[in-house]
C-alpha cells in the first residue's frame, strides 16, 4: 500500500470514529432529556395532588366555620323571639291595667246614676203626697224603679267583687313573675354566699354567674395538661360551684353547665380553636373525675346530663383600658350556667292565660 493511500484510509477512520462519538453523545443527550421530562411531569402531578388536598382541607374548615356561624345566628334569633314574647306579655299586662281603669270609671258612672235615681225616687215620693189620686200608678212606678235599683246595686256588687278578684290575681301574677326573674339573682347570691362560707376568694359575674379561671395558673404556655396548682384550684372551686347549681332548690331551673375555653389572638385561629377546646375538655375531665369524692353520685348523674364543653379560639379577647389586647387575661377558661328560659316563658304564658 502506498503512503498516500494509507494516509487517506487513516483519515477516513478518524472521521468515522468522530461520527460514532457524536451519535453516542446525541443519544445520551436525548436520554437525559427524556428522564428530565418524566421527572418534571411527576413533580407537577405531585404538586397538583398537594394543592387538591390543601383545597379540600380549606373547604372542610370553611364548612365548620359556616356551621358555627349559623348556630350563632340561630341562638340570636331565639333570644330576639324571647325578647319579643316578653314585650308582648308586658303589653298584655298594660291592656289589663287599662281595662281595670275603664271598669273603675264605669263604677263611678253607675254610682252617679244610682244617686240620680235616688233623687228621682225622692221627687216621686213627694209627688205621691201631692197627687193622692195617682197613688196606685205612682206606687207601681216606684216599685219598678226600686227593682231596677236593686238590679243595679247587685250589678255593682258583682262588678266590685270581679275587680277585687282581678286585683288579687294581678298581685299573684306579679309575685310569680318576680319569683321567676329573681331565680338567677338568687342563684348568684347563693354562689357568693357558699364561696364566702368556704373562705374562697372568687369573682362571680353578676350578669351570667360565671367564674373565670386564669389559664396561666391551670396550664403551661401553649399546653393543655393541668398543672398541680391548677388541679388544686379546680378541686376547691368546681365542687362548691356545682353543689349550689345542682342543689334541690335550683336544679329544676338549670338547663346547662358550660365550660368555655378562650385564647389570645397570637397564632392561627385553627390552632387556638384546638387549644381552647383541649383546655376546656381538660377542666371538664377533671370535674368528672371528682365523682364519688367531692361530688356525690347523684349530683354527678345530674351534672353529666347538663355539662357542655366549648372552645372559642380567640373569639372573645379581653382588652385593656387603652384598647389594646390583654393577652394574659384573654387566655382563660370560664365556667358558667344557663337557666331554662323557655320553661320560664311558658310559665308566664300560663299565668296570662288564666286571666283571659
Coordinates of C-alpha atoms in Angstrom, one line a residue, residues 12-330:
X12 CA -11.4 8.0 6.9
X13 CA -11.2 6.0 10.1
X14 CA -10.8 9.2 12.2
X15 CA -14.0 10.7 10.7
X16 CA -15.9 7.5 11.3
X17 CA -14.8 7.4 15.0
X18 CA -15.7 11.1 15.4
X19 CA -19.2 10.4 13.8
X20 CA -19.8 7.5 16.1
X21 CA -18.8 9.5 19.1
X22 CA -21.2 12.4 18.2
X23 CA -24.0 9.9 17.6
X24 CA -23.4 8.5 21.0
X25 CA -23.4 11.9 22.6
X26 CA -26.6 12.8 20.8
X27 CA -28.2 9.6 22.1
X28 CA -27.1 10.3 25.6
X29 CA -28.5 13.9 25.4
X30 CA -31.9 12.6 24.2
X31 CA -31.9 10.0 27.1
X32 CA -31.2 12.8 29.6
X33 CA -33.9 15.0 28.2
X34 CA -36.4 12.2 28.4
X35 CA -35.5 11.4 32.0
X36 CA -35.7 15.2 32.9
X37 CA -39.1 15.5 31.2
X38 CA -40.5 12.5 33.1
X39 CA -39.2 13.8 36.4
X40 CA -40.7 17.2 35.8
X41 CA -44.1 15.6 34.9
X42 CA -44.0 13.6 38.1
X43 CA -43.2 16.7 40.2
X44 CA -46.0 18.6 38.5
X45 CA -48.5 15.8 39.3
X46 CA -47.4 15.7 42.9
X47 CA -47.9 19.4 43.2
X48 CA -51.4 19.1 41.8
X49 CA -52.2 16.4 44.4
X50 CA -50.9 18.5 47.2
X51 CA -52.9 21.5 46.1
X52 CA -56.1 19.4 45.8
X53 CA -55.6 18.0 49.4
X54 CA -55.0 21.6 50.7
X55 CA -58.1 22.9 48.9
X56 CA -60.2 20.0 50.4
X57 CA -58.9 20.8 53.9
X58 CA -59.7 24.5 53.4
X59 CA -63.2 23.5 52.3
X60 CA -63.8 21.4 55.4
X61 CA -62.6 24.3 57.7
X62 CA -64.9 26.8 55.9
X63 CA -67.9 24.4 56.3
X64 CA -67.2 24.1 60.0
X65 CA -67.0 27.9 60.4
X66 CA -70.2 28.3 58.4
X67 CA -72.0 25.8 60.6
X68 CA -70.9 27.6 63.8
X69 CA -71.9 31.0 62.3
X70 CA -75.3 29.5 61.5
X71 CA -75.6 28.2 65.1
X72 CA -74.8 31.7 66.5
X73 CA -77.4 33.3 64.2
X74 CA -80.0 30.7 65.3
X75 CA -79.2 31.5 69.0
X76 CA -79.5 35.2 68.4
X77 CA -82.9 34.6 66.6
X78 CA -84.1 32.7 69.7
X79 CA -83.1 35.5 72.0
X80 CA -84.9 38.0 69.8
X81 CA -88.0 35.8 69.9
X82 CA -87.9 35.6 73.7
X83 CA -87.5 39.4 73.9
X84 CA -90.5 39.9 71.6
X85 CA -92.5 37.5 73.7
X86 CA -91.7 39.4 76.9
X87 CA -92.7 42.6 75.2
X88 CA -96.0 41.1 74.1
X89 CA -96.6 39.9 77.7
X90 CA -95.9 43.3 79.1
X91 CA -98.3 44.8 76.5
X92 CA -101.0 42.3 77.7
X93 CA -100.5 43.4 81.3
X94 CA -100.8 47.1 80.2
X95 CA -104.1 46.2 78.4
X96 CA -105.4 44.6 81.6
X97 CA -104.4 47.6 83.7
X98 CA -106.3 49.9 81.2
X99 CA -109.3 47.6 81.4
X100 CA -109.3 47.9 85.2
X101 CA -109.2 51.7 84.9
X102 CA -112.1 51.6 82.5
X103 CA -114.1 49.4 84.8
X104 CA -113.4 51.8 87.7
X105 CA -114.7 54.6 85.6
X106 CA -117.8 52.7 84.8
X107 CA -118.3 52.1 88.5
X108 CA -118.2 55.8 89.2
X109 CA -120.7 56.5 86.4
X110 CA -123.0 53.8 87.9
X111 CA -122.7 55.3 91.4
X112 CA -123.6 58.7 89.9
X113 CA -126.6 57.0 88.2
X114 CA -127.7 55.4 91.5
X115 CA -127.5 58.9 93.2
X116 CA -129.5 60.4 90.3
X117 CA -132.1 57.6 90.6
X118 CA -132.3 58.1 94.3
X119 CA -133.1 61.8 93.8
X120 CA -135.7 60.8 91.2
X121 CA -137.2 58.5 93.8
X122 CA -137.4 61.3 96.4
X123 CA -139.2 63.5 93.9
X124 CA -141.7 60.8 93.1
X125 CA -142.4 60.2 96.8
X126 CA -143.2 64.0 97.1
X127 CA -145.4 63.8 94.1
X128 CA -147.3 60.9 95.6
X129 CA -148.1 63.0 98.6
X130 CA -149.4 65.8 96.4
X131 CA -151.3 63.6 94.0
X132 CA -153.1 61.1 96.1
X133 CA -155.4 60.2 93.2
X134 CA -152.4 58.8 91.3
X135 CA -151.2 56.8 94.2
X136 CA -151.6 53.4 92.7
X137 CA -149.8 54.4 89.4
X138 CA -147.0 56.1 91.3
X139 CA -146.6 53.1 93.6
X140 CA -146.2 50.8 90.7
X141 CA -143.7 53.2 89.2
X142 CA -141.8 53.3 92.5
X143 CA -141.8 49.5 92.7
X144 CA -140.5 49.3 89.2
X145 CA -137.7 51.8 89.9
X146 CA -136.9 50.0 93.1
X147 CA -136.5 46.7 91.3
X148 CA -134.2 48.4 88.8
X149 CA -132.2 50.0 91.6
X150 CA -131.9 46.6 93.2
X151 CA -130.6 45.1 90.0
X152 CA -128.1 47.9 89.6
X153 CA -126.9 47.5 93.1
X154 CA -126.5 43.8 92.6
X155 CA -124.6 44.5 89.4
X156 CA -122.4 47.0 91.2
X157 CA -121.7 44.4 93.9
X158 CA -120.8 41.8 91.3
X159 CA -118.5 44.2 89.4
X160 CA -116.8 45.2 92.6
X161 CA -116.2 41.6 93.5
X162 CA -114.8 41.0 90.0
X163 CA -112.5 44.0 90.4
X164 CA -111.2 42.7 93.7
X165 CA -110.7 39.3 92.2
X166 CA -108.7 40.7 89.3
X167 CA -106.6 42.8 91.7
X168 CA -105.8 39.7 93.7
X169 CA -105.0 37.8 90.6
X170 CA -102.7 40.5 89.3
X171 CA -100.9 40.6 92.6
X172 CA -100.4 36.9 92.5
X173 CA -99.2 37.1 88.9
X174 CA -96.7 39.8 89.8
X175 CA -95.3 37.7 92.6
X176 CA -94.9 34.7 90.3
X177 CA -93.1 36.9 87.6
X178 CA -90.8 38.4 90.2
X179 CA -90.0 34.9 91.5
X180 CA -89.1 33.6 88.0
X181 CA -87.0 36.7 87.2
X182 CA -85.3 36.5 90.6
X183 CA -84.1 32.9 90.3
X184 CA -80.8 33.9 88.6
X185 CA -80.1 36.7 91.1
X186 CA -80.9 34.3 94.0
X187 CA -78.6 31.7 92.4
X188 CA -75.7 34.1 92.0
X189 CA -76.2 35.3 95.6
X190 CA -76.2 31.7 96.8
X191 CA -72.9 31.0 94.9
X192 CA -71.3 34.1 96.5
X193 CA -72.5 33.0 100.0
X194 CA -71.3 29.5 99.6
X195 CA -67.8 30.6 98.3
X196 CA -67.6 33.0 101.2
X197 CA -68.6 30.2 103.6
X198 CA -65.8 28.1 102.2
X199 CA -63.4 31.1 102.6
X200 CA -62.7 31.1 98.8
X201 CA -61.9 34.3 97.0
X202 CA -63.8 34.0 93.8
X203 CA -65.2 36.8 91.5
X204 CA -68.7 35.8 90.1
X205 CA -70.0 37.7 87.1
X206 CA -73.3 39.5 88.1
X207 CA -74.9 39.0 84.7
X208 CA -74.4 35.3 83.9
X209 CA -73.0 33.9 87.2
X210 CA -69.7 32.7 85.5
X211 CA -66.3 32.3 87.2
X212 CA -63.1 33.0 85.2
X213 CA -60.1 30.7 85.6
X214 CA -56.7 32.1 84.6
X215 CA -55.1 29.7 82.1
X216 CA -51.6 30.7 83.3
X217 CA -52.5 29.0 86.6
X218 CA -54.2 26.0 85.1
X219 CA -51.8 25.3 82.2
X220 CA -48.3 25.9 80.9
X221 CA -47.9 28.2 77.9
X222 CA -49.4 26.5 74.8
X223 CA -50.2 23.4 77.0
X224 CA -53.5 21.7 77.7
X225 CA -52.4 19.5 80.6
X226 CA -53.4 20.7 84.1
X227 CA -50.6 21.8 86.4
X228 CA -50.6 20.6 90.0
X229 CA -51.6 24.2 91.1
X230 CA -54.4 24.2 88.5
X231 CA -55.7 20.8 89.7
X232 CA -55.7 22.1 93.3
X233 CA -57.5 25.2 92.4
X234 CA -60.2 23.3 90.5
X235 CA -60.6 20.9 93.4
X236 CA -61.5 23.8 95.6
X237 CA -63.8 25.8 93.2
X238 CA -65.7 23.4 91.0
X239 CA -67.3 21.1 93.7
X240 CA -68.6 24.2 95.5
X241 CA -69.9 25.8 92.3
X242 CA -71.6 22.6 91.2
X243 CA -73.1 21.8 94.6
X244 CA -75.0 25.1 94.6
X245 CA -76.2 24.7 90.9
X246 CA -77.3 21.1 91.5
X247 CA -78.9 21.7 94.8
X248 CA -82.6 20.8 95.2
X249 CA -83.6 24.5 95.2
X250 CA -82.1 25.3 91.8
X251 CA -81.6 22.1 89.8
X252 CA -85.1 22.2 88.3
X253 CA -84.4 25.6 86.8
X254 CA -80.9 24.6 85.5
X255 CA -80.6 23.9 81.8
X256 CA -76.8 23.7 81.3
X257 CA -73.5 24.0 82.9
X258 CA -70.9 25.2 80.4
X259 CA -67.1 25.1 80.4
X260 CA -65.7 27.5 77.7
X261 CA -62.1 27.9 76.7
X262 CA -60.6 31.0 75.2
X263 CA -57.1 32.1 73.9
X264 CA -55.3 35.3 73.0
X265 CA -55.0 36.3 69.3
X266 CA -51.5 35.1 68.7
X267 CA -51.2 32.1 66.4
X268 CA -53.7 30.8 63.8
X269 CA -57.4 30.6 64.5
X270 CA -57.5 26.8 64.0
X271 CA -54.6 26.2 66.3
X272 CA -56.2 28.3 69.0
X273 CA -59.5 26.6 68.5
X274 CA -57.9 23.2 69.1
X275 CA -56.0 24.6 72.2
X276 CA -59.1 26.2 73.7
X277 CA -61.2 23.1 73.2
X278 CA -58.5 20.9 74.7
X279 CA -58.2 23.1 77.8
X280 CA -61.9 23.3 78.3
X281 CA -62.1 19.5 78.0
X282 CA -59.2 19.1 80.5
X283 CA -61.2 21.1 83.0
X284 CA -64.3 19.0 82.3
X285 CA -62.4 15.7 82.6
X286 CA -61.0 16.8 86.0
X287 CA -64.5 17.8 87.1
X288 CA -65.9 14.4 86.1
X289 CA -63.1 12.7 87.9
X290 CA -64.4 14.0 91.2
X291 CA -67.3 11.6 91.1
X292 CA -67.7 9.8 94.4
X293 CA -65.3 12.1 96.2
X294 CA -66.0 15.8 96.1
X295 CA -69.2 15.3 94.1
X296 CA -71.9 12.8 95.1
X297 CA -73.0 10.1 92.6
X298 CA -76.5 11.6 92.4
X299 CA -75.1 15.1 91.6
X300 CA -72.7 13.6 89.1
X301 CA -75.5 12.0 87.2
X302 CA -77.3 15.4 87.0
X303 CA -74.0 17.1 86.0
X304 CA -73.4 14.7 83.2
X305 CA -76.9 15.5 81.8
X306 CA -76.3 19.2 81.8
X307 CA -72.5 19.6 81.2
X308 CA -71.2 21.0 77.9
X309 CA -67.7 21.9 76.8
X310 CA -66.8 24.5 74.1
X311 CA -63.6 26.0 72.6
X312 CA -63.8 29.6 71.2
X313 CA -60.3 30.2 70.0
X314 CA -59.6 33.9 70.0
X315 CA -63.2 34.8 69.5
X316 CA -63.6 36.9 72.7
X317 CA -60.4 38.6 73.7
X318 CA -60.0 40.8 76.8
X319 CA -58.9 44.5 76.2
X320 CA -57.1 47.0 78.4
X321 CA -58.5 50.4 79.0
X322 CA -56.4 51.8 76.1
X323 CA -58.0 49.4 73.7
X324 CA -55.0 47.0 73.4
X325 CA -55.5 43.3 74.0
X326 CA -54.7 41.9 77.4
X327 CA -53.2 38.6 76.2
X328 CA -52.8 37.1 79.7
X329 CA -56.5 37.8 80.6
X330 CA -57.6 36.6 77.2

